[in-house]
Structures are given as structure tokens and as C-alpha cells.
mmCIF file of C-alpha atoms and ligand atoms in Angstrom:
data_model
loop_
_atom_site.group_PDB
_atom_site.id
_atom_site.type_symbol
_atom_site.label_atom_id
_atom_site.label_comp_id
_atom_site.label_asym_id
_atom_site.label_seq_id
_atom_site.Cartn_x
_atom_site.Cartn_y
_atom_site.Cartn_z
ATOM 1 C CA MET A 135 18.788 -4.985 -5.908
ATOM 2 C CA ASN A 136 15.719 -2.907 -5.304
ATOM 3 C CA ILE A 137 15.741 -1.130 -1.922
ATOM 4 C CA ILE A 138 12.202 -0.327 -0.891
ATOM 5 C CA ASN A 139 11.092 1.585 2.160
ATOM 6 C CA THR A 140 7.389 2.019 1.723
ATOM 7 C CA ILE A 141 4.696 -0.605 2.069
ATOM 8 C CA GLN A 142 2.863 0.618 -1.020
ATOM 9 C CA ASP A 143 5.925 0.333 -3.268
ATOM 10 C CA LEU A 144 6.541 -3.207 -2.127
ATOM 11 C CA ARG A 145 2.871 -4.127 -2.568
ATOM 12 C CA ASN A 146 2.885 -2.767 -6.115
ATOM 13 C CA ILE A 147 5.797 -4.996 -7.080
ATOM 14 C CA ILE A 148 4.458 -8.106 -5.358
ATOM 15 C CA LYS A 149 0.929 -7.629 -6.762
ATOM 16 C CA ASN A 150 2.249 -7.574 -10.301
ATOM 17 C CA THR A 151 4.440 -10.643 -10.100
ATOM 18 C CA LYS A 152 3.582 -14.237 -10.855
ATOM 19 C CA ALA A 153 7.011 -15.311 -9.577
ATOM 20 C CA THR A 154 7.414 -17.350 -6.401
ATOM 21 C CA VAL A 155 8.467 -15.148 -3.505
ATOM 22 C CA GLY A 156 10.867 -16.278 -0.783
ATOM 23 C CA PHE A 157 11.037 -14.090 2.318
ATOM 24 C CA VAL A 158 13.765 -13.710 4.940
ATOM 25 C CA PRO A 159 12.675 -11.388 7.768
ATOM 26 C CA THR A 160 15.576 -10.031 9.836
ATOM 27 C CA MET A 161 16.461 -7.330 12.334
ATOM 28 C CA GLY A 162 19.675 -6.600 10.434
ATOM 29 C CA ALA A 163 23.288 -6.943 11.618
ATOM 30 C CA LEU A 164 23.403 -9.770 9.106
ATOM 31 C CA HIS A 165 25.784 -12.676 9.683
ATOM 32 C CA ASP A 166 26.440 -16.062 8.081
ATOM 33 C CA GLY A 167 23.294 -17.455 9.693
ATOM 34 C CA HIS A 168 21.165 -14.939 7.774
ATOM 35 C CA ILE A 169 23.232 -15.479 4.641
ATOM 36 C CA SER A 170 22.447 -19.192 4.758
ATOM 37 C CA LEU A 171 18.713 -18.393 4.926
ATOM 38 C CA ILE A 172 19.039 -16.020 1.976
ATOM 39 C CA LYS A 173 20.980 -18.616 -0.047
ATOM 40 C CA LYS A 174 18.335 -21.246 0.587
ATOM 41 C CA ALA A 175 15.600 -18.774 -0.357
ATOM 42 C CA LYS A 176 17.487 -17.936 -3.573
ATOM 43 C CA GLU A 177 17.689 -21.630 -4.481
ATOM 44 C CA GLU A 178 13.994 -22.217 -3.924
ATOM 45 C CA ASN A 179 12.253 -19.070 -5.254
ATOM 46 C CA ASP A 180 12.165 -16.738 -8.256
ATOM 47 C CA ILE A 181 12.329 -13.585 -6.115
ATOM 48 C CA VAL A 182 13.866 -13.121 -2.663
ATOM 49 C CA VAL A 183 12.735 -10.363 -0.326
ATOM 50 C CA VAL A 184 14.773 -9.600 2.809
ATOM 51 C CA SER A 185 13.382 -7.222 5.422
ATOM 52 C CA ILE A 186 15.419 -5.312 7.966
ATOM 53 C CA PHE A 187 13.429 -3.911 10.855
ATOM 54 C CA VAL A 188 14.458 -3.796 14.504
ATOM 55 C CA ASN A 189 11.073 -4.562 15.986
ATOM 56 C CA PRO A 190 10.557 -2.673 19.264
ATOM 57 C CA THR A 191 7.545 -4.687 20.411
ATOM 58 C CA GLN A 192 9.595 -7.853 20.897
ATOM 59 C CA PHE A 193 12.050 -6.180 23.297
ATOM 60 C CA LEU A 194 11.138 -5.908 26.965
ATOM 61 C CA ALA A 195 11.895 -2.850 29.067
ATOM 62 C CA GLY A 196 15.571 -2.967 30.041
ATOM 63 C CA GLU A 197 16.578 -5.185 27.095
ATOM 64 C CA ASP A 198 19.015 -4.130 24.376
ATOM 65 C CA LEU A 199 16.639 -2.327 21.960
ATOM 66 C CA ASP A 200 18.613 0.928 22.115
ATOM 67 C CA SER A 201 21.978 -0.736 21.689
ATOM 68 C CA TYR A 202 20.871 -3.442 19.217
ATOM 69 C CA PRO A 203 23.527 -3.439 16.477
ATOM 70 C CA VAL A 204 22.461 -1.479 13.398
ATOM 71 C CA LYS A 205 24.688 -1.907 10.347
ATOM 72 C CA MET A 206 22.498 -0.815 7.480
ATOM 73 C CA GLU A 207 25.264 0.001 4.988
ATOM 74 C CA VAL A 208 27.099 -3.297 5.523
ATOM 75 C CA ASP A 209 23.787 -5.164 5.449
ATOM 76 C CA LYS A 210 22.908 -3.595 2.097
ATOM 77 C CA LYS A 211 26.247 -4.755 0.681
ATOM 78 C CA ILE A 212 25.720 -8.268 2.023
ATOM 79 C CA CYS A 213 22.252 -8.410 0.456
ATOM 80 C CA GLU A 214 23.640 -7.156 -2.832
ATOM 81 C CA LEU A 215 26.372 -9.798 -2.809
ATOM 82 C CA CYS A 216 23.781 -12.468 -2.040
ATOM 83 C CA LYS A 217 21.735 -11.238 -5.025
ATOM 84 C CA VAL A 218 18.708 -10.388 -2.951
ATOM 85 C CA ASP A 219 16.029 -9.008 -5.276
ATOM 86 C CA ILE A 220 14.229 -6.708 -2.844
ATOM 87 C CA LEU A 221 15.487 -5.265 0.426
ATOM 88 C CA PHE A 222 12.568 -3.920 2.456
ATOM 89 C CA THR A 223 13.518 -1.392 5.132
ATOM 90 C CA PRO A 224 10.362 0.026 6.682
ATOM 91 C CA ASN A 225 10.369 2.458 9.587
ATOM 92 C CA ILE A 226 8.527 2.268 12.870
ATOM 93 C CA ASN A 227 5.790 4.778 11.957
ATOM 94 C CA MET A 228 4.844 2.688 8.950
ATOM 95 C CA MET A 229 4.759 -0.560 10.831
ATOM 96 C CA TYR A 230 2.892 0.479 13.982
ATOM 97 C CA GLY A 231 -0.028 2.704 14.853
ATOM 98 C CA ASN A 232 -1.692 3.513 18.154
ATOM 99 C CA ASP A 233 -4.204 1.252 19.834
ATOM 100 C CA GLU A 234 -3.775 -1.590 17.362
ATOM 101 C CA VAL A 235 -5.340 -5.011 16.983
ATOM 102 C CA LEU A 236 -2.886 -7.185 18.905
ATOM 103 C CA ILE A 237 -1.700 -10.726 18.403
ATOM 104 C CA LYS A 238 -1.434 -12.844 21.544
ATOM 105 C CA ALA A 239 0.954 -15.782 21.436
ATOM 106 C CA PRO A 240 -0.591 -19.078 22.642
ATOM 107 C CA ILE A 241 -0.074 -19.567 26.371
ATOM 108 C CA LEU A 242 1.244 -23.137 26.442
ATOM 109 C CA ARG A 243 3.872 -22.840 23.757
ATOM 110 C CA SER A 244 5.008 -19.311 24.459
ATOM 111 C CA TYR A 245 5.005 -18.641 28.195
ATOM 112 C CA THR A 246 7.663 -21.240 28.890
ATOM 113 C CA LEU A 247 11.461 -21.081 28.402
ATOM 114 C CA GLU A 248 12.143 -17.870 26.429
ATOM 115 C CA GLY A 249 8.609 -16.622 27.030
ATOM 116 C CA GLN A 250 8.877 -17.231 30.770
ATOM 117 C CA ARG A 251 11.995 -15.046 30.965
ATOM 118 C CA ARG A 252 10.745 -12.590 28.368
ATOM 119 C CA PRO A 253 6.963 -12.355 28.826
ATOM 120 C CA GLU A 254 5.243 -10.800 25.816
ATOM 121 C CA HIS A 255 8.354 -11.183 23.668
ATOM 122 C CA PHE A 256 6.573 -13.647 21.398
ATOM 123 C CA ASP A 257 3.453 -11.459 21.180
ATOM 124 C CA GLY A 258 5.706 -8.831 19.607
ATOM 125 C CA VAL A 259 7.431 -11.347 17.324
ATOM 126 C CA LEU A 260 4.144 -12.739 16.020
ATOM 127 C CA GLN A 261 2.691 -9.233 15.611
ATOM 128 C CA ILE A 262 5.519 -8.087 13.365
ATOM 129 C CA VAL A 263 5.895 -11.352 11.467
ATOM 130 C CA LEU A 264 2.187 -11.371 10.623
ATOM 131 C CA LYS A 265 2.375 -7.748 9.461
ATOM 132 C CA LEU A 266 5.421 -8.539 7.311
ATOM 133 C CA PHE A 267 3.756 -11.670 5.889
ATOM 134 C CA ASN A 268 0.718 -9.579 4.952
ATOM 135 C CA ILE A 269 2.876 -7.011 3.191
ATOM 136 C CA VAL A 270 5.278 -9.384 1.425
ATOM 137 C CA GLN A 271 2.769 -12.203 0.727
ATOM 138 C CA PRO A 272 5.545 -14.788 0.405
ATOM 139 C CA ASP A 273 5.172 -18.352 -0.835
ATOM 140 C CA ASN A 274 8.026 -19.468 1.401
ATOM 141 C CA ALA A 275 9.446 -17.828 4.532
ATOM 142 C CA TYR A 276 12.793 -18.808 6.046
ATOM 143 C CA PHE A 277 13.591 -19.032 9.764
ATOM 144 C CA GLY A 278 16.592 -20.451 11.630
ATOM 145 C CA LYS A 279 16.313 -23.320 14.090
ATOM 146 C CA LYS A 280 18.442 -21.364 16.542
ATOM 147 C CA ASP A 281 15.328 -19.456 17.594
ATOM 148 C CA ALA A 282 13.533 -22.757 17.982
ATOM 149 C CA GLN A 283 10.621 -21.478 20.047
ATOM 150 C CA GLN A 284 10.070 -18.541 17.697
ATOM 151 C CA LEU A 285 10.067 -20.947 14.748
ATOM 152 C CA SER A 286 7.583 -23.252 16.439
ATOM 153 C CA LEU A 287 5.253 -20.350 17.276
ATOM 154 C CA ILE A 288 5.412 -18.927 13.762
ATOM 155 C CA LYS A 289 4.461 -22.352 12.422
ATOM 156 C CA GLN A 290 1.563 -22.490 14.862
ATOM 157 C CA MET A 291 0.441 -18.997 13.822
ATOM 158 C CA VAL A 292 0.488 -20.023 10.157
ATOM 159 C CA ASP A 293 -1.645 -23.076 11.008
ATOM 160 C CA ASP A 294 -4.022 -21.344 13.410
ATOM 161 C CA LEU A 295 -4.656 -18.325 11.171
ATOM 162 C CA PHE A 296 -4.788 -20.390 7.945
ATOM 163 C CA LEU A 297 -1.980 -18.437 6.302
ATOM 164 C CA ASP A 298 -1.003 -19.804 2.916
ATOM 165 C CA ILE A 299 2.750 -19.643 3.550
ATOM 166 C CA ASN A 300 5.282 -22.436 3.711
ATOM 167 C CA ILE A 301 7.663 -22.034 6.657
ATOM 168 C CA VAL A 302 11.122 -23.368 5.867
ATOM 169 C CA GLU A 303 13.208 -24.453 8.871
ATOM 170 C CA CYS A 304 16.909 -23.766 8.393
ATOM 171 C CA ASP A 305 19.841 -25.319 10.254
ATOM 172 C CA ILE A 306 21.847 -23.438 12.864
ATOM 173 C CA ILE A 307 25.062 -21.962 11.464
ATOM 174 C CA ARG A 308 28.032 -21.976 13.824
ATOM 175 C CA GLU A 309 31.344 -20.125 14.030
ATOM 176 C CA SER A 310 34.364 -22.393 13.431
ATOM 177 C CA ASP A 311 34.764 -22.740 17.215
ATOM 178 C CA GLY A 312 31.173 -23.989 17.593
ATOM 179 C CA LEU A 313 29.470 -20.824 18.882
ATOM 180 C CA ALA A 314 26.063 -20.443 17.226
ATOM 181 C CA MET A 315 25.940 -17.333 15.031
ATOM 182 C CA SER A 316 24.028 -14.451 16.559
ATOM 183 C CA SER A 317 23.940 -10.702 16.058
ATOM 184 C CA ARG A 318 24.562 -10.447 19.799
ATOM 185 C CA ASN A 319 27.919 -12.317 19.648
ATOM 186 C CA ILE A 320 29.635 -8.993 18.974
ATOM 187 C CA TYR A 321 28.908 -7.965 22.563
ATOM 188 C CA LEU A 322 31.278 -10.693 23.840
ATOM 189 C CA THR A 323 34.808 -9.916 24.961
ATOM 190 C CA LYS A 324 37.502 -12.517 24.248
ATOM 191 C CA PRO A 325 37.295 -14.220 27.679
ATOM 192 C CA GLN A 326 33.484 -14.138 27.588
ATOM 193 C CA ARG A 327 33.535 -15.705 24.167
ATOM 194 C CA GLU A 328 35.850 -18.466 25.362
ATOM 195 C CA LEU A 329 33.499 -19.191 28.228
ATOM 196 C CA SER A 330 30.579 -19.247 25.770
ATOM 197 C CA LEU A 331 32.089 -22.179 23.928
ATOM 198 C CA ASN A 332 30.861 -24.347 26.801
ATOM 199 C CA ILE A 333 27.357 -23.899 25.398
ATOM 200 C CA SER A 334 27.989 -25.815 22.180
ATOM 201 C CA LYS A 335 30.275 -28.191 24.095
ATOM 202 C CA SER A 336 27.413 -29.120 26.420
ATOM 203 C CA LEU A 337 25.129 -29.718 23.430
ATOM 204 C CA ARG A 338 27.744 -32.007 21.895
ATOM 205 C CA ILE A 339 27.893 -33.912 25.181
ATOM 206 C CA ALA A 340 24.108 -34.266 25.082
ATOM 207 C CA SER A 341 24.099 -35.556 21.533
ATOM 208 C CA ASN A 342 26.924 -38.020 22.333
ATOM 209 C CA LEU A 343 24.908 -39.340 25.273
ATOM 210 C CA VAL A 344 21.882 -39.833 23.026
ATOM 211 C CA ALA A 345 24.098 -41.571 20.462
ATOM 212 C CA LYS A 346 25.116 -43.948 23.268
ATOM 213 C CA ASN A 347 21.435 -44.603 23.869
ATOM 214 C CA CYS A 348 21.072 -42.531 27.027
ATOM 215 C CA LEU A 349 17.519 -41.245 26.565
ATOM 216 C CA ASP A 350 16.848 -40.049 30.103
ATOM 217 C CA CYS A 351 16.351 -36.282 29.992
ATOM 218 C CA ASP A 352 17.315 -35.660 33.649
ATOM 219 C CA GLU A 353 20.588 -37.518 33.156
ATOM 220 C CA ILE A 354 21.368 -35.505 30.026
ATOM 221 C CA ILE A 355 20.488 -32.199 31.698
ATOM 222 C CA THR A 356 22.721 -33.032 34.684
ATOM 223 C CA ALA A 357 25.660 -33.818 32.392
ATOM 224 C CA MET A 358 25.145 -30.564 30.495
ATOM 225 C CA GLY A 359 24.851 -28.557 33.701
ATOM 226 C CA LYS A 360 28.331 -29.722 34.773
ATOM 227 C CA VAL A 361 29.882 -28.223 31.635
ATOM 228 C CA LEU A 362 27.986 -24.964 32.142
ATOM 229 C CA GLN A 363 28.836 -24.679 35.844
ATOM 230 C CA GLN A 364 30.733 -21.400 35.505
ATOM 231 C CA MET A 365 27.893 -19.724 33.660
ATOM 232 C CA ASP A 366 24.687 -18.084 34.725
ATOM 233 C CA ILE A 367 22.272 -20.726 33.430
ATOM 234 C CA GLU A 368 18.721 -19.520 32.735
ATOM 235 C CA TYR A 369 17.534 -22.899 31.552
ATOM 236 C CA ILE A 370 18.591 -26.225 30.144
ATOM 237 C CA SER A 371 15.469 -27.891 28.892
ATOM 238 C CA ILE A 372 14.404 -30.834 26.778
ATOM 239 C CA VAL A 373 11.099 -30.552 24.935
ATOM 240 C CA ASN A 374 9.243 -32.060 22.014
ATOM 241 C CA GLN A 375 8.547 -29.945 18.933
ATOM 242 C CA LYS A 376 5.350 -28.620 20.539
ATOM 243 C CA PHE A 377 7.524 -27.308 23.356
ATOM 244 C CA GLU A 378 6.117 -29.735 25.912
ATOM 245 C CA ARG A 379 8.667 -30.999 28.420
ATOM 246 C CA ILE A 380 9.530 -34.665 28.006
ATOM 247 C CA GLU A 381 11.226 -37.205 30.275
ATOM 248 C CA LYS A 382 12.619 -39.487 27.588
ATOM 249 C CA ILE A 383 14.207 -38.413 24.310
ATOM 250 C CA GLU A 384 11.852 -39.000 21.367
ATOM 251 C CA LEU A 385 14.004 -39.413 18.285
ATOM 252 C CA LYS A 386 13.194 -36.868 15.525
ATOM 253 C CA ASN A 387 10.878 -34.963 17.864
ATOM 254 C CA THR A 388 13.193 -33.542 20.528
ATOM 255 C CA ILE A 389 14.879 -30.202 21.018
ATOM 256 C CA ILE A 390 17.510 -29.674 23.715
ATOM 257 C CA LEU A 391 17.695 -25.970 24.556
ATOM 258 C CA ILE A 392 19.984 -23.758 26.586
ATOM 259 C CA ALA A 393 19.838 -20.117 27.611
ATOM 260 C CA VAL A 394 22.687 -18.581 29.590
ATOM 261 C CA LYS A 395 23.846 -15.137 30.491
ATOM 262 C CA VAL A 396 27.471 -14.209 30.046
ATOM 263 C CA ASP A 397 27.578 -11.025 32.106
ATOM 264 C CA ASN A 398 24.965 -8.886 30.337
ATOM 265 C CA THR A 399 24.787 -10.889 27.123
ATOM 266 C CA ARG A 400 22.067 -13.468 26.826
ATOM 267 C CA LEU A 401 22.894 -16.407 24.569
ATOM 268 C CA ILE A 402 20.640 -19.236 23.408
ATOM 269 C CA ASP A 403 21.450 -22.409 21.537
ATOM 270 C CA ASN A 404 19.918 -25.814 20.879
ATOM 271 C CA ILE A 405 20.121 -29.087 19.029
ATOM 272 C CA TRP A 406 17.344 -31.018 17.370
ATOM 273 C CA ILE A 407 17.462 -34.757 17.956
HETATM 274 O O1 LIG B 146 14.482 -13.593 14.382
HETATM 275 C C1 LIG B 146 14.451 -12.350 14.206
HETATM 276 O O2 LIG B 146 15.403 -11.740 13.737
HETATM 277 C C2 LIG B 146 13.188 -11.590 14.577
HETATM 278 O O3 LIG B 146 12.597 -12.126 15.696
HETATM 279 C C3 LIG B 146 12.191 -11.491 13.412
HETATM 280 C C4 LIG B 146 11.654 -12.849 13.003
HETATM 281 C C5 LIG B 146 12.853 -10.814 12.225
HETATM 282 C C6 LIG B 146 11.005 -10.631 13.840
HETATM 283 O O4 LIG B 146 11.390 -9.347 14.206
#
């Protein structure tokens, strides 16, 4: 595996290759969710580039930027084991200057749900993803459905800015007890983790209701809310893939999303129907 930490070195390699490039952007603290993206990228491309960069512009003041888990040595080993071809580890001075051209996430799709609680979060995500796309020039880029709104916005950015990149949507990977994998799960104590299992439980209840032909979103949200009673619910929401709220489930075009806080840890999860 080639570990590269300058933009120019990466550009030189990419410029001289005719191989198809698969790209998995990450903020490190890699877990099985990331590994599944890397595996898919390996299956579908000649070369796989993984980036690790904890992007400050997507954290709001008071969020966990300073305590965000950094595990560079373990991450390198994981990438090696997954046969990643290039691990790109830029630093902040390379990635950002002063008084830059800024990307603004579209209002309708971004200032709702996550964006409503975390204004400007998606501006920062799109800013860094576009920069990384421009450096790596991938054919295919891999993103998990767990960050459903992020995925939807990245797809919109690719369409709106005519980027020639295929965005590959990858399924949510869960722990054996159902908790969706997240780098933030390590913040949870044992009792907090047990409480968190209600998140995936409520999503299972929702999908069972849909399977029984209950398509009324209010009814589904009420049933989910009962399971999440003991938690600090930020939202339970049902939207179509453009992130517009819907009243009736539209099969193959619906995402049911949850965000809760377990003490100081914010957890999100969803299912696609
Ligand atoms: O999903 C993430 O880990 C980040 O938001 C991303 C896409 C790597 C951008 O920093």
C-alpha cells in the first residue's frame, strides 16, 4: 500500500494511470462499515484510494471535532489488510486556505433534519468532498446509506456541477445487536449502548408495519416514538429520496430516519423502503 500525504504525489500517480479508480473518503477510526465500502470498491475498480481526513469545516462549534477518534496506526493496518492501493492522508494546511471559494449546500435538501440541527454542516461536507474528488479524480466513489442525507446531497452535487463520477450507495452495516456501525459508537457506555438498541428496534417496527401494508407515515412515526420514549429524540422523519417529507410510504422511494441523543452522543440511523 502506498501512503501518500501530498496532493501533488497523489496527482502524479492518478494522472499516469489508465486504471479505474474507486474512492472511499473517510474521517478515519475505520470500522466494518468502512471496510464494506472498501471491499465493494476493490471488487469494482482496478485501484482503490482511501482518504483519511477529519474535516473541521463540517463540525459546528461545540461539536466533537477535538475529541473525534483518531486511530491512524490501526487505520493503516486495516487499509493494508483490505489491500487498499493508496491511502491519502492530507493535512489541514494542504486542504484549506484563507478566504476560499465556498460551496453552499442547496437549501431545500440540506437545511432540514441533520442540516436543521447542524446548520452549515453540509456546506463543509460538500466543500471537502468536492476538493477530494478533484484531487483523486475517481471513476466511482463509495458512500454509506447510514448518512442518507449526506449521500443524497453528494449525488445532487455531482449532478448539479456535472462531475463525471459515479456515486455508489452502500448498505448500512450493523453490529450483531443491530446498532448501526459508527465511529461515534465508542463513546457509549454499556447502559447507553443498551438503550441505543431501541433505535434499530424502532426501525424494525417501522418496516414490519410497512410489510403489513400500513403506509401512513404519522402512524409509523407514532409507533416508533413509543419505542424511543426513554431517549432524547431529535427527529423521527419519513421522506422521499429528495428529502421531501411524505404522508404515505412510497415503495422504493422512502427513507425513515432517526436522530437521537444518548447523553452527549448523537446517533443517527435509517432504513430505506
Ligand atoms: O462520512 C464521512 O466520513 C465524512 O462526512 C466525509 C464524506 C469523509 C467527508 O468528510
